[in-house]
Coordinates of C-alpha atoms in Angstrom, one line a residue:
Chain A
M51 CA 0.0 0.0 0.0
S52 CA 1.2 3.4 -1.0
K53 CA 2.4 5.7 1.9
V54 CA 1.0 8.7 0.2
K55 CA -2.5 9.5 -1.1
T56 CA -2.4 9.7 -4.9
A57 CA -6.1 9.3 -5.7
V58 CA -7.9 12.1 -7.5
K59 CA -11.4 12.7 -8.7
I60 CA -12.9 13.9 -11.9
G61 CA -16.5 14.3 -11.1
A62 CA -17.7 10.9 -9.9
L63 CA -14.7 9.2 -11.5
T64 CA -12.0 8.2 -9.0
M65 CA -8.6 7.6 -10.4
K66 CA -6.2 5.8 -8.0
N67 CA -3.4 8.0 -9.3
P68 CA -3.5 11.1 -11.5
V69 CA -2.1 9.4 -14.6
T70 CA -4.1 8.6 -17.7
T71 CA -3.3 8.4 -21.4
A72 CA -3.9 10.9 -24.2
S73 CA -6.5 9.6 -26.6
G74 CA -5.0 8.3 -29.9
T75 CA -1.6 7.6 -28.4
F76 CA -2.3 4.4 -26.6
G77 CA -4.8 2.6 -28.8
S78 CA -7.4 0.8 -26.7
G79 CA -4.6 -0.1 -24.2
L80 CA -4.6 -3.6 -25.4
E81 CA -1.8 -2.8 -27.9
M82 CA 0.4 -1.7 -25.0
R83 CA -0.1 -4.7 -22.8
E84 CA 3.4 -6.0 -23.5
Y85 CA 4.9 -2.8 -22.2
V86 CA 2.5 -1.4 -19.6
D87 CA 0.8 -2.9 -16.6
L88 CA -2.6 -1.5 -17.5
R89 CA -3.8 -2.1 -13.9
K90 CA -1.3 0.5 -12.7
L91 CA -2.8 3.5 -14.5
G92 CA -5.3 5.9 -13.0
A93 CA -7.4 5.6 -16.1
I94 CA -7.1 4.5 -19.7
T95 CA -8.3 7.1 -22.3
V96 CA -9.0 5.2 -25.5
K97 CA -8.7 6.3 -29.1
G98 CA -11.4 8.6 -30.4
T99 CA -14.7 6.8 -31.3
T100 CA -17.2 7.9 -33.9
L101 CA -20.7 6.6 -34.8
E102 CA -19.5 5.2 -38.1
P103 CA -16.1 3.7 -38.9
R104 CA -13.6 6.1 -40.2
S105 CA -10.6 5.3 -42.4
G106 CA -8.6 8.4 -41.6
N107 CA -6.5 10.8 -43.7
L108 CA -4.1 10.4 -46.6
L109 CA -0.5 9.4 -45.8
P110 CA 2.0 10.7 -44.8
R111 CA 0.1 11.2 -41.5
C112 CA 3.1 12.0 -39.3
T113 CA 6.3 13.9 -39.5
E114 CA 8.8 14.9 -36.9
T115 CA 9.5 18.5 -36.0
P116 CA 12.0 19.9 -33.4
S117 CA 11.1 18.2 -30.1
G118 CA 7.6 17.5 -31.5
T119 CA 5.6 15.5 -33.9
L120 CA 3.0 16.8 -36.3
N121 CA 0.2 14.4 -37.1
S122 CA -2.9 14.2 -39.0
I123 CA -4.6 10.8 -38.5
G124 CA -8.1 11.9 -39.1
L125 CA -9.8 9.9 -36.3
E126 CA -9.4 6.5 -37.9
N127 CA -11.4 4.0 -35.8
P128 CA -13.7 1.1 -36.3
G129 CA -16.8 2.9 -35.1
V130 CA -18.6 2.7 -31.8
D131 CA -20.4 -0.6 -32.4
V132 CA -17.2 -2.5 -33.0
F133 CA -15.6 -0.7 -30.1
V134 CA -18.4 -1.7 -27.7
A135 CA -18.7 -5.3 -29.0
D136 CA -15.0 -6.3 -29.6
I137 CA -12.7 -4.0 -27.8
L138 CA -14.3 -2.6 -24.6
P139 CA -14.9 -6.0 -22.9
Q140 CA -11.2 -6.9 -23.3
V141 CA -10.0 -3.6 -21.9
A142 CA -12.5 -3.8 -19.1
A143 CA -10.8 -7.0 -17.9
Y144 CA -8.0 -4.9 -16.5
E145 CA -10.3 -3.2 -14.0
T146 CA -8.8 0.3 -14.7
P147 CA -11.3 3.1 -15.3
I148 CA -11.9 3.6 -19.1
I149 CA -12.4 7.1 -20.4
V150 CA -14.0 6.9 -23.9
N151 CA -13.1 9.8 -26.3
I152 CA -16.1 10.5 -28.5
A153 CA -16.1 12.7 -31.7
G154 CA -19.0 13.7 -33.9
S155 CA -19.1 15.4 -37.3
E156 CA -22.2 17.3 -36.0
I157 CA -23.5 18.1 -32.6
T158 CA -26.3 15.5 -32.6
E159 CA -23.8 12.7 -33.0
Y160 CA -22.3 13.5 -29.6
G161 CA -25.7 12.9 -28.0
R162 CA -26.1 9.6 -29.9
L163 CA -22.6 8.4 -28.9
A164 CA -23.3 9.3 -25.3
E165 CA -26.6 7.4 -25.4
I166 CA -25.0 4.2 -26.9
L167 CA -22.1 4.3 -24.3
E168 CA -24.5 5.0 -21.4
K169 CA -25.5 1.3 -21.6
E170 CA -21.9 0.2 -21.1
A171 CA -21.0 -0.3 -17.4
A172 CA -17.4 -0.7 -18.4
V173 CA -17.2 2.9 -19.6
S174 CA -16.2 5.0 -16.6
A175 CA -16.4 8.5 -18.2
L176 CA -16.8 10.2 -21.6
E177 CA -14.4 12.6 -23.1
A178 CA -16.1 14.8 -25.7
N179 CA -13.5 15.6 -28.3
V180 CA -14.3 19.1 -29.6
S181 CA -10.8 19.8 -30.6
C182 CA -9.5 17.4 -33.2
P183 CA -7.6 19.6 -35.7
N184 CA -7.6 16.9 -38.4
V185 CA -11.2 16.4 -39.4
K186 CA -13.2 18.6 -41.8
S187 CA -16.4 18.8 -39.7
G188 CA -16.9 18.6 -36.0
G189 CA -13.7 18.5 -34.0
M190 CA -11.9 21.8 -33.7
A191 CA -14.7 23.6 -35.6
L192 CA -16.9 23.1 -32.6
G193 CA -14.2 23.6 -30.0
T194 CA -13.3 27.1 -31.0
D195 CA -16.8 28.5 -30.4
P196 CA -18.0 28.8 -26.8
D197 CA -21.7 28.5 -27.7
L198 CA -21.1 25.2 -29.6
V199 CA -18.9 23.9 -26.8
Y200 CA -21.7 24.7 -24.4
Q201 CA -24.3 22.9 -26.6
V202 CA -22.2 19.8 -27.1
T203 CA -21.4 19.5 -23.4
K204 CA -25.1 20.0 -22.4
L205 CA -26.2 17.4 -25.0
V206 CA -23.7 14.8 -23.8
K207 CA -24.7 15.4 -20.2
E208 CA -28.4 15.0 -21.0
H209 CA -27.7 11.6 -22.6
S210 CA -25.3 10.3 -20.0
S211 CA -25.1 9.8 -16.3
K212 CA -21.3 9.2 -16.5
P213 CA -18.8 11.9 -15.8
V214 CA -18.2 14.1 -18.9
I215 CA -14.9 15.5 -19.7
V216 CA -14.5 18.0 -22.5
K217 CA -11.3 18.0 -24.4
L218 CA -10.4 21.5 -25.5
S219 CA -8.4 22.9 -28.4
P220 CA -5.5 25.2 -27.8
N221 CA -6.2 26.8 -31.2
V222 CA -8.3 29.6 -29.7
T223 CA -7.7 33.2 -28.6
D224 CA -9.2 32.8 -25.2
I225 CA -9.1 29.3 -23.6
V226 CA -10.8 30.5 -20.4
S227 CA -14.0 31.5 -22.2
I228 CA -14.2 28.1 -23.9
A229 CA -13.5 26.3 -20.6
K230 CA -16.2 28.3 -18.9
A231 CA -18.7 27.4 -21.6
A232 CA -18.0 23.7 -21.1
A233 CA -18.4 24.2 -17.3
E234 CA -21.7 25.9 -17.8
G235 CA -22.8 23.1 -20.0
G236 CA -22.3 20.8 -17.1
A237 CA -18.8 19.3 -17.8
D238 CA -17.4 17.4 -14.8
G239 CA -13.9 18.0 -16.0
L240 CA -11.7 19.4 -18.8
N241 CA -8.9 17.9 -20.7
L242 CA -6.4 20.3 -22.1
I243 CA -4.7 20.6 -24.5
N244 CA -5.3 18.8 -27.7
S245 CA -2.6 19.3 -30.4
V246 CA -1.6 22.7 -31.8
L247 CA -2.4 23.3 -35.4
G248 CA 0.8 23.4 -37.5
L249 CA 2.4 22.8 -40.8
A250 CA 5.6 21.2 -42.0
I251 CA 7.2 21.5 -45.5
D252 CA 9.0 18.7 -47.3
M253 CA 11.7 20.7 -48.9
E254 CA 12.7 17.9 -51.3
K255 CA 9.2 17.4 -52.6
K256 CA 8.5 21.1 -52.3
R257 CA 5.1 20.5 -50.8
P258 CA 3.5 20.1 -47.3
A259 CA 4.9 17.1 -45.5
L260 CA 1.5 15.7 -44.5
G261 CA -1.1 14.4 -46.8
N262 CA -3.7 16.5 -45.1
I263 CA -1.5 19.6 -45.4
V264 CA -1.9 20.7 -41.8
G265 CA -1.7 18.7 -38.6
G266 CA -1.6 18.8 -34.9
L267 CA 1.7 19.4 -33.1
S268 CA 2.3 17.4 -30.0
G269 CA 5.3 16.5 -27.8
P270 CA 7.6 18.6 -25.7
A271 CA 7.5 21.4 -28.2
I272 CA 4.0 22.3 -26.9
K273 CA 4.5 21.9 -23.2
P274 CA 4.8 25.6 -22.3
I275 CA 1.6 26.3 -24.2
A276 CA -0.2 23.5 -22.4
L277 CA 1.1 24.6 -19.0
R278 CA 0.1 28.2 -19.6
M279 CA -3.4 27.1 -20.6
V280 CA -3.8 24.8 -17.6
Y281 CA -2.5 27.5 -15.2
Q282 CA -4.9 30.1 -16.5
T283 CA -7.9 27.8 -16.8
A284 CA -7.6 26.0 -13.5
Q285 CA -7.8 29.3 -11.7
A286 CA -10.9 30.3 -13.7
V287 CA -13.1 27.3 -13.4
E288 CA -14.2 25.0 -10.5
I289 CA -14.0 21.7 -12.3
P290 CA -10.9 19.6 -12.4
I291 CA -8.5 19.5 -15.4
I292 CA -6.6 16.7 -16.9
G293 CA -3.5 18.4 -18.2
L294 CA -1.5 17.2 -21.1
G295 CA 0.8 18.4 -23.8
G296 CA 4.4 17.2 -24.1
I297 CA 4.6 15.2 -20.9
V298 CA 7.5 12.7 -21.3
S299 CA 8.7 12.4 -17.7
W300 CA 7.4 12.5 -14.2
Q301 CA 9.0 15.9 -13.8
D302 CA 6.8 17.2 -16.6
A303 CA 3.8 15.7 -14.9
V304 CA 4.6 17.3 -11.5
E305 CA 4.8 20.7 -13.3
F306 CA 1.3 20.2 -14.7
L307 CA 0.0 19.3 -11.2
M308 CA 1.7 22.4 -9.8
A309 CA 0.1 24.5 -12.6
G310 CA -3.3 23.3 -11.4
A311 CA -4.0 20.1 -13.3
T312 CA -5.8 17.4 -11.1
A313 CA -4.6 14.7 -13.4
V314 CA -2.2 14.3 -16.3
G315 CA -2.3 12.6 -19.7
I316 CA 0.6 11.0 -21.5
G317 CA 0.5 11.2 -25.3
T318 CA 3.6 11.4 -27.5
G319 CA 5.6 10.2 -24.5
N320 CA 4.3 6.7 -25.1
F321 CA 6.1 6.6 -28.4
L322 CA 9.5 7.5 -26.9
D323 CA 9.3 4.9 -24.2
P324 CA 6.2 2.7 -24.1
A325 CA 6.6 2.5 -20.3
T326 CA 6.4 6.2 -19.8
T327 CA 2.9 6.1 -18.1
M328 CA 4.2 3.7 -15.4
K329 CA 7.3 5.7 -14.8
V330 CA 5.2 8.8 -14.3
V331 CA 3.0 7.0 -11.8
D332 CA 6.0 6.0 -9.8
G333 CA 7.8 9.3 -10.2
I334 CA 5.0 11.4 -8.9
E335 CA 4.6 9.2 -5.9
Q336 CA 8.3 9.2 -5.2
Y337 CA 8.4 13.0 -5.6
L338 CA 5.6 13.3 -3.0
I339 CA 7.4 11.0 -0.6
D340 CA 10.8 12.7 -1.1
N341 CA 9.3 16.2 -0.4
G342 CA 7.2 15.3 2.6
Y343 CA 3.8 15.5 1.1
D344 CA 1.2 13.0 2.1
D345 CA -1.4 13.7 -0.5
V346 CA -1.1 14.6 -4.2
Q347 CA -3.8 17.3 -3.6
D348 CA -1.1 19.3 -1.7
I349 CA 0.7 20.1 -4.9
I350 CA -2.2 20.7 -7.3
G351 CA -2.1 24.4 -8.2
I352 CA 0.7 25.1 -5.7
A353 CA 2.4 27.3 -8.4
W354 CA -0.4 29.9 -8.1
K355 CA 0.1 30.3 -4.4
N356 CA 3.8 30.7 -4.9
Q357 CA 3.6 33.1 -7.8
R358 CA 5.2 36.4 -7.4
D359 CA 3.3 39.5 -8.4
G360 CA 4.0 40.5 -11.9
K361 CA 4.6 44.2 -11.2
D362 CA 7.7 45.8 -12.8
G363 CA 10.8 46.1 -10.7
Chain B
M110 CA 10.7 -5.0 -25.0
V111 CA 13.2 -2.3 -24.6
E112 CA 16.8 -3.6 -24.6
Q113 CA 20.0 -1.6 -24.3
G114 CA 22.2 -2.9 -27.2
K115 CA 25.9 -2.6 -27.0
I116 CA 27.6 -1.5 -30.2
L117 CA 30.3 -3.9 -31.4
I118 CA 30.9 -2.6 -34.9
N119 CA 29.7 0.6 -36.6
E120 CA 31.4 0.9 -40.0
H121 CA 31.0 2.8 -43.2
V122 CA 30.5 0.2 -45.9
G123 CA 29.4 2.1 -49.0
K124 CA 28.0 5.4 -50.2
D125 CA 26.1 6.9 -47.1
I126 CA 25.6 3.3 -46.0
W127 CA 26.6 2.0 -42.6
R128 CA 26.6 -1.3 -40.9
M129 CA 26.2 -1.7 -37.2
E130 CA 26.5 -4.9 -35.1
L131 CA 25.1 -4.9 -31.6
K132 CA 25.0 -7.2 -28.7
A133 CA 21.3 -7.5 -27.9
P134 CA 20.6 -11.1 -26.8
W135 CA 16.9 -10.7 -26.1
I136 CA 16.1 -9.2 -29.5
A137 CA 18.4 -11.6 -31.3
R138 CA 16.6 -14.6 -29.7
K139 CA 13.1 -13.3 -30.5
A140 CA 13.6 -11.8 -34.0
R141 CA 12.5 -13.2 -37.3
P142 CA 13.6 -12.1 -40.8
G143 CA 11.7 -9.0 -41.9
Q144 CA 11.1 -7.6 -38.5
F145 CA 12.5 -4.3 -37.4
V146 CA 13.7 -2.5 -34.3
N147 CA 12.7 1.0 -33.2
V148 CA 15.8 2.9 -32.2
R149 CA 15.9 5.8 -29.8
L150 CA 18.8 8.2 -30.6
S151 CA 18.5 10.7 -27.8
E152 CA 17.5 10.5 -24.2
H153 CA 16.4 14.1 -24.7
T154 CA 13.7 15.2 -27.0
D155 CA 15.5 15.9 -30.3
P156 CA 15.3 13.8 -32.3
L157 CA 12.1 12.9 -30.6
L158 CA 10.7 9.8 -32.3
R159 CA 12.4 6.4 -32.6
R160 CA 13.7 5.4 -36.0
P161 CA 12.5 2.1 -37.4
I162 CA 15.5 0.1 -38.7
S163 CA 15.1 -3.3 -40.3
L164 CA 17.2 -6.2 -39.1
H165 CA 20.0 -7.1 -41.5
G166 CA 21.5 -9.8 -39.3
I167 CA 20.0 -12.0 -36.6
D168 CA 22.4 -14.3 -34.7
A169 CA 20.5 -15.8 -31.9
D170 CA 23.4 -18.1 -30.8
N171 CA 25.8 -15.3 -30.2
G172 CA 23.1 -12.7 -29.1
I173 CA 24.1 -10.3 -31.9
I174 CA 21.9 -8.3 -34.3
C175 CA 23.0 -6.2 -37.3
F176 CA 21.6 -3.1 -39.0
L177 CA 22.4 -1.9 -42.5
Y178 CA 21.3 1.7 -42.7
L179 CA 21.4 4.6 -45.0
V180 CA 22.3 8.0 -43.5
V181 CA 19.4 10.2 -44.7
G182 CA 18.5 12.6 -41.8
K183 CA 19.3 13.7 -38.4
G184 CA 18.6 10.4 -36.7
T185 CA 20.6 8.1 -38.9
K186 CA 23.5 10.7 -38.9
M187 CA 23.6 10.5 -35.1
M188 CA 23.6 6.8 -35.4
S189 CA 26.6 6.8 -37.7
K190 CA 28.6 8.8 -35.1
L191 CA 28.2 6.2 -32.4
E192 CA 31.2 4.2 -31.3
N193 CA 32.0 0.7 -30.3
G194 CA 31.0 0.2 -26.7
D195 CA 28.2 2.8 -26.8
H196 CA 24.7 1.7 -25.9
L197 CA 21.6 2.1 -28.1
D198 CA 18.1 2.0 -26.8
L199 CA 16.3 -0.6 -28.8
L200 CA 12.5 -1.4 -28.9
G201 CA 11.7 -4.6 -30.6
P202 CA 11.6 -6.8 -32.4
L203 CA 8.6 -5.2 -34.1
G204 CA 6.4 -6.1 -37.0
N205 CA 5.3 -9.4 -38.6
G206 CA 8.3 -10.5 -40.6
F207 CA 8.5 -12.6 -43.8
S208 CA 6.8 -16.0 -43.9
T209 CA 9.7 -18.3 -44.8
A210 CA 7.6 -21.4 -45.6
F211 CA 6.4 -21.4 -49.2
Q212 CA 5.4 -24.2 -51.4
G213 CA 8.2 -25.1 -53.8
R214 CA 11.9 -24.7 -54.1
R215 CA 12.9 -21.6 -55.8
A216 CA 12.7 -18.0 -54.5
V217 CA 13.6 -14.7 -56.0
L218 CA 14.6 -12.0 -53.5
I219 CA 14.6 -8.5 -54.9
G220 CA 16.2 -5.6 -53.1
G221 CA 16.2 -2.0 -54.2
G222 CA 19.0 0.1 -52.6
I223 CA 18.9 -0.1 -48.8
G224 CA 15.8 -2.3 -49.2
S225 CA 18.2 -5.2 -49.5
A226 CA 18.9 -5.0 -45.8
P227 CA 16.2 -7.3 -44.5
L228 CA 16.8 -9.8 -47.3
Y229 CA 19.9 -11.2 -45.7
P230 CA 18.4 -12.9 -42.7
L231 CA 15.6 -14.1 -45.0
L232 CA 18.2 -15.7 -47.3
E233 CA 19.8 -17.5 -44.3
A234 CA 16.4 -18.8 -43.3
L235 CA 15.6 -20.0 -46.8
K236 CA 19.0 -21.6 -47.2
A237 CA 18.5 -23.4 -43.9
Q238 CA 15.5 -25.0 -45.6
K239 CA 17.6 -25.9 -48.7
K240 CA 15.7 -23.5 -51.0
D241 CA 17.3 -22.1 -54.1
V242 CA 17.6 -18.4 -54.0
T243 CA 18.3 -15.8 -56.7
L244 CA 19.0 -12.3 -55.5
L245 CA 18.2 -9.4 -57.7
Y246 CA 19.9 -6.3 -56.3
G247 CA 19.2 -3.0 -57.9
V248 CA 21.1 0.2 -56.9
K249 CA 22.0 3.6 -58.3
D250 CA 25.7 3.0 -58.9
Q251 CA 28.6 0.7 -58.0
E252 CA 29.4 2.6 -54.8
S253 CA 26.0 1.7 -53.4
I254 CA 26.6 -2.1 -53.6
V255 CA 27.2 -3.5 -50.2
C256 CA 27.6 -6.8 -48.4
L257 CA 27.6 -8.7 -51.7
D258 CA 30.0 -11.4 -50.3
L259 CA 27.4 -12.3 -47.6
Y260 CA 24.9 -13.4 -50.3
K261 CA 27.5 -15.2 -52.3
E262 CA 28.8 -17.0 -49.2
N263 CA 25.3 -18.4 -48.9
Q264 CA 25.3 -19.7 -52.4
A265 CA 22.7 -17.3 -53.8
E266 CA 22.8 -16.5 -57.4
V267 CA 23.2 -12.7 -57.6
I268 CA 22.1 -10.4 -60.4
I269 CA 23.0 -6.7 -60.1
T270 CA 21.5 -3.8 -61.8
T271 CA 22.7 -0.2 -61.6
E272 CA 20.9 2.9 -62.9
D273 CA 24.0 4.3 -64.4
G274 CA 25.5 1.0 -65.7
S275 CA 28.6 1.3 -63.5
A276 CA 28.2 -2.4 -62.4
G277 CA 26.0 -5.3 -63.6
E278 CA 23.2 -4.7 -66.0
K279 CA 22.2 -1.1 -66.7
G280 CA 18.7 -0.2 -65.7
F281 CA 16.2 -1.4 -63.0
V282 CA 15.6 -4.8 -61.5
T283 CA 12.4 -5.2 -63.4
A284 CA 14.1 -6.2 -66.7
P285 CA 16.1 -9.1 -65.4
F286 CA 13.1 -10.0 -63.1
E287 CA 10.8 -10.3 -66.0
A288 CA 13.3 -12.4 -67.9
L289 CA 13.4 -14.8 -64.9
L290 CA 9.6 -15.0 -64.8
K291 CA 9.5 -15.8 -68.5
N292 CA 11.9 -18.6 -68.0
G293 CA 9.6 -20.0 -65.3
G294 CA 10.4 -22.2 -62.3
I295 CA 10.0 -19.4 -59.7
D296 CA 7.9 -20.5 -56.8
Y297 CA 7.9 -17.4 -54.6
V298 CA 9.1 -13.7 -54.7
Y299 CA 10.2 -11.5 -51.8
A300 CA 10.8 -7.8 -52.4
C301 CA 11.9 -4.8 -50.4
G302 CA 12.8 -1.4 -51.7
P303 CA 11.3 1.9 -52.9
G304 CA 7.5 2.1 -53.5
A305 CA 7.8 2.4 -57.3
M306 CA 9.9 -0.7 -57.4
L307 CA 7.6 -2.7 -55.2
R308 CA 4.6 -1.8 -57.3
A309 CA 6.3 -2.8 -60.5
V310 CA 7.6 -6.0 -59.0
E311 CA 4.3 -6.9 -57.5
E312 CA 2.5 -6.2 -60.8
L313 CA 4.9 -8.5 -62.7
T314 CA 4.8 -11.3 -60.1
L315 CA 1.0 -11.4 -60.1
Q316 CA 0.9 -11.1 -63.9
Y317 CA 3.0 -14.3 -64.1
G318 CA 0.8 -16.1 -61.6
V319 CA 3.4 -16.3 -58.9
D320 CA 2.9 -15.5 -55.2
G321 CA 5.1 -13.3 -53.1
E322 CA 5.5 -10.8 -50.3
I323 CA 6.7 -7.2 -50.1
S324 CA 8.2 -5.4 -47.2
T325 CA 7.0 -1.8 -47.1
E326 CA 7.8 1.4 -45.2
A327 CA 5.8 4.4 -44.0
N328 CA 6.4 7.3 -41.6
M329 CA 5.7 5.9 -38.2
G330 CA 5.0 7.5 -34.9
C331 CA 5.0 4.7 -32.5
G332 CA 5.9 1.3 -34.1
L333 CA 3.4 -0.2 -31.7
G334 CA 0.1 0.0 -33.5
V335 CA -1.4 2.8 -31.4
C336 CA -0.9 6.1 -33.3
L337 CA -2.2 5.0 -36.8
S338 CA 0.3 7.2 -38.6
C339 CA 1.3 4.4 -40.9
S340 CA -2.2 3.0 -41.5
T341 CA -2.4 2.2 -45.2
P342 CA -5.4 0.9 -47.3
G343 CA -5.8 -2.7 -48.3
K344 CA -7.7 -3.9 -51.4
D345 CA -10.5 -5.1 -49.2
G346 CA -11.2 -1.6 -48.0
K347 CA -9.7 -2.2 -44.6
N348 CA -6.6 -0.3 -43.4
R349 CA -3.4 -2.1 -42.4
K350 CA -0.9 -0.7 -39.9
V351 CA 2.6 -1.0 -41.5
C352 CA 4.1 -1.3 -38.1
T353 CA 2.2 -4.2 -36.6
D354 CA 0.2 -5.7 -39.4
G355 CA 3.3 -5.3 -41.6
P356 CA 5.8 -4.3 -42.6
V357 CA 5.5 -7.4 -44.8
F358 CA 2.3 -7.9 -46.8
K359 CA 1.2 -10.5 -49.3
M360 CA 1.5 -9.3 -52.9
G361 CA -1.9 -8.1 -54.0
E362 CA -3.0 -7.2 -50.4
L363 CA -2.4 -3.5 -50.4
A364 CA -4.4 -0.9 -52.5
Y365 CA -2.4 1.6 -54.4
E366 CA -3.8 5.1 -54.9

């Protein structure tokens, strides 16, 4: 038994430690079994699910940029029916809470997805993806408009008794107003940030490096953007935040907790070292022990309290 | 599995081509021809992603694996600078590998440029089953021909083509390949190389009613089947992940745009 308390809550969802995965970087979890003890994670956030199967975008879908990766997958997935019938029961066997990321091309689809997943006891929470930069409709087009974010959130809440997390896009001028809209819509938590819209050029071929032209930047390159958004948003809303963006080590994770995140998500970090999630779980706990904390709650948002005033001189 | 491989040899063997031998007993024991290893080149964040490198040698008895790699970018350049005794973070073996059991006796192996790398362990496996092997090896120029003695030591018949005619036949592998197909007696074809070559080889093979496999490549994010960066369409309308469903596919399995 752990000497320190590491459990956190996102609405009614209790995570035994503050570590989950970023949707789309961990498959359903099953693909990672060889490398990760899935029982050790606070929650598994699975690949985005849509009503119908999606085959995704043109290749190339991924290219590396300095300390980052630019991707444009396009929500490839087998559709919610296959997910529920074939994948979910296998993941549920690990008895770790499952957060299902849902994405629609129009608002009503979020309600339908929530309705379908409501029947599944193995689903612990829903994560409404209103921030995918790589699909033509839905996704980020919804997540950049506070009214639409409010509508999506409210609709999902109406169709679900499960905790609802809204995954926000960083590609907005004012993240706080979007976060507040989700909170007003009834969100139990927020997940930020999704990837940052970017472009890479293939100099040899003299054209954009990705088949979809633009893509979402992730990895350590976006960590400061994510930290800033978590820091500002966590002070402005009452609901908990799952912070993510460039976390590749436990130190990165502790920084997000200090910035005000209640939990953290590991994304691109899984590609560098498939055991990153477990190392972050252990690292956070060891940090708490080494620094005399007996509860992870003691460091959540601690950076605000210690911030110095920003006056000149 | 992540294994820290110890570099035994890292030598320049041809134009921009390097050969690295590593002590990596776990991977050497598990690996099959056609599989690859995802190599992490920095413990920091640049370069960030691992680099997929195919296995050019698998020596399970001595716990040694070998890479033959082309220096094309930042990652492979860093790799070429590593010295004997250095350690390299290896994730693997990954991917499905070639199927080495085919009906019949005679196989043609076709390698285009650095695509010849995974064919060597395949040749060893086929020779262990007393198969007859012809290697068609297509490169740009004479300087790009590497590790030829390895194939000859294994009694493979080797046909070389160069684009500039500086060695072997001038032109692409497809010309001598078609000549072989016309003569008949080929039971199975394996190919690895640039996309255009694979397409041409696959078309010819199927046209002559022969079966075979191709080893493909794609930009990968994870190598583990989770990011779907390398997901590529099959003729049946379903996508395949090059990293975990491949990199080897049956000829005729993938759809071309």
